XYZ file of C-alpha atoms in Angstrom:
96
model
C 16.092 66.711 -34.242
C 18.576 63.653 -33.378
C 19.849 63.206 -30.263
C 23.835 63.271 -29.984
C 25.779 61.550 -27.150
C 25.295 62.447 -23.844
C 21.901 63.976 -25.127
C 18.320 62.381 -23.909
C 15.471 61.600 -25.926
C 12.365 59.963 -24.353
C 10.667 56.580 -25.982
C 7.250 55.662 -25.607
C 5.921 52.316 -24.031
C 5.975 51.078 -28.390
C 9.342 52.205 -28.721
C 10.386 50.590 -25.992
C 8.899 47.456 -26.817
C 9.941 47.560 -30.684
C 13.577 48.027 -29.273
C 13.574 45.175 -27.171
C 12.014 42.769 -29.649
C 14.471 43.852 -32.505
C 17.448 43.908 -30.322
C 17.989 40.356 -30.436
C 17.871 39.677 -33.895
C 21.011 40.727 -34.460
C 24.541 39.631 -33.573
C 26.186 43.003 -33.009
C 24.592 46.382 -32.969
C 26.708 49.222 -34.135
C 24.029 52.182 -33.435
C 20.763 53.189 -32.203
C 19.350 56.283 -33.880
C 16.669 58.085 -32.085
C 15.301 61.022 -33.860
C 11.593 62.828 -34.339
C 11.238 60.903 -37.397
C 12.346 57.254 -36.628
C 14.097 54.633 -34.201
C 16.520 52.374 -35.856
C 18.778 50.255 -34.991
C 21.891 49.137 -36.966
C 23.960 46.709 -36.598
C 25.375 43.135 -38.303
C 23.476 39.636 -38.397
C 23.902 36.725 -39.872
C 26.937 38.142 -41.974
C 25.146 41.041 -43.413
C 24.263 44.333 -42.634
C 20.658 45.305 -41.253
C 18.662 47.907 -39.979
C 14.866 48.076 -37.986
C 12.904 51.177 -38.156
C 10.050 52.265 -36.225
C 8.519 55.520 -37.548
C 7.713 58.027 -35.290
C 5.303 59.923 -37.311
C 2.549 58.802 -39.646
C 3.137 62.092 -42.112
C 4.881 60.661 -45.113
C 6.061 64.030 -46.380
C 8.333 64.392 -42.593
C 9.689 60.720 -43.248
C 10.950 61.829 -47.112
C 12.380 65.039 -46.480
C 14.388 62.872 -43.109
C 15.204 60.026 -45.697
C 16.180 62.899 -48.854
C 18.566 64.951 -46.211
C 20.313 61.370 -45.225
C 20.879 60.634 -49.021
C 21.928 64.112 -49.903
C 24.380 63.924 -46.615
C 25.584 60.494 -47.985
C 26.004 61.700 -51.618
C 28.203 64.463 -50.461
C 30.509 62.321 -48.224
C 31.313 59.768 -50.853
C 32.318 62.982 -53.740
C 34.504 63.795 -50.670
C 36.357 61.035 -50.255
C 35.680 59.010 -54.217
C 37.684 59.769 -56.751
C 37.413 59.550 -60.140
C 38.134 56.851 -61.980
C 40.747 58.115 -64.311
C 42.696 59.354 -62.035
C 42.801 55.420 -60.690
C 45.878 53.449 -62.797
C 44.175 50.240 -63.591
C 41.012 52.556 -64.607
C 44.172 54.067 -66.930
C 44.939 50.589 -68.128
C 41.436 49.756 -68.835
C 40.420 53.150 -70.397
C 37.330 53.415 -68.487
């Protein structure tokens, strides 16, 4: 379960803590995800892109399915929006 906006999802006295310390680190954070699985923040520092996780559960099988659903999710948005790259012209040109 993830909470969406406007929803509320409780952190404990650690979570609360691991937020605060991470917080800082970075110059601009673009989302907090709260979630049975994890708490992660995201966000830009130091001209990158980063991300802090604090696991929610010690049961390694609950943290791969979570991470194998996000990459599944993430596989399908990019074949909807990619497209192949001979219908690109300079993939034409290039005969790739």
């Amino acid at each position: 379960m993830e909470a969406s906006e406007g929803e509320t999802m409780n952190l404990n006295r650690k979570e609360i803590e691991f937020v605060a310390e991470n917080i800082v680190r970075f110059d601009e954070v673009t989302e907090i995800r709260i979630n049975d699985v994890e708490v992660r923040i995201l966000g830009r520092a130091s001209g990158g892109t980063f991300t802090a996780a604090l696991y929610r559960t010690n049961d390694m099988c609950e943290i791969y399915k979570y991470h194998l659903a996000e990459r599944e999710e993430a596989r399908k948005r990019i074949e909807e929006i990619a497209r192949p790259a001979k219908d690109i012209p300079w993939a034409l040109m290039c005969k790739v």
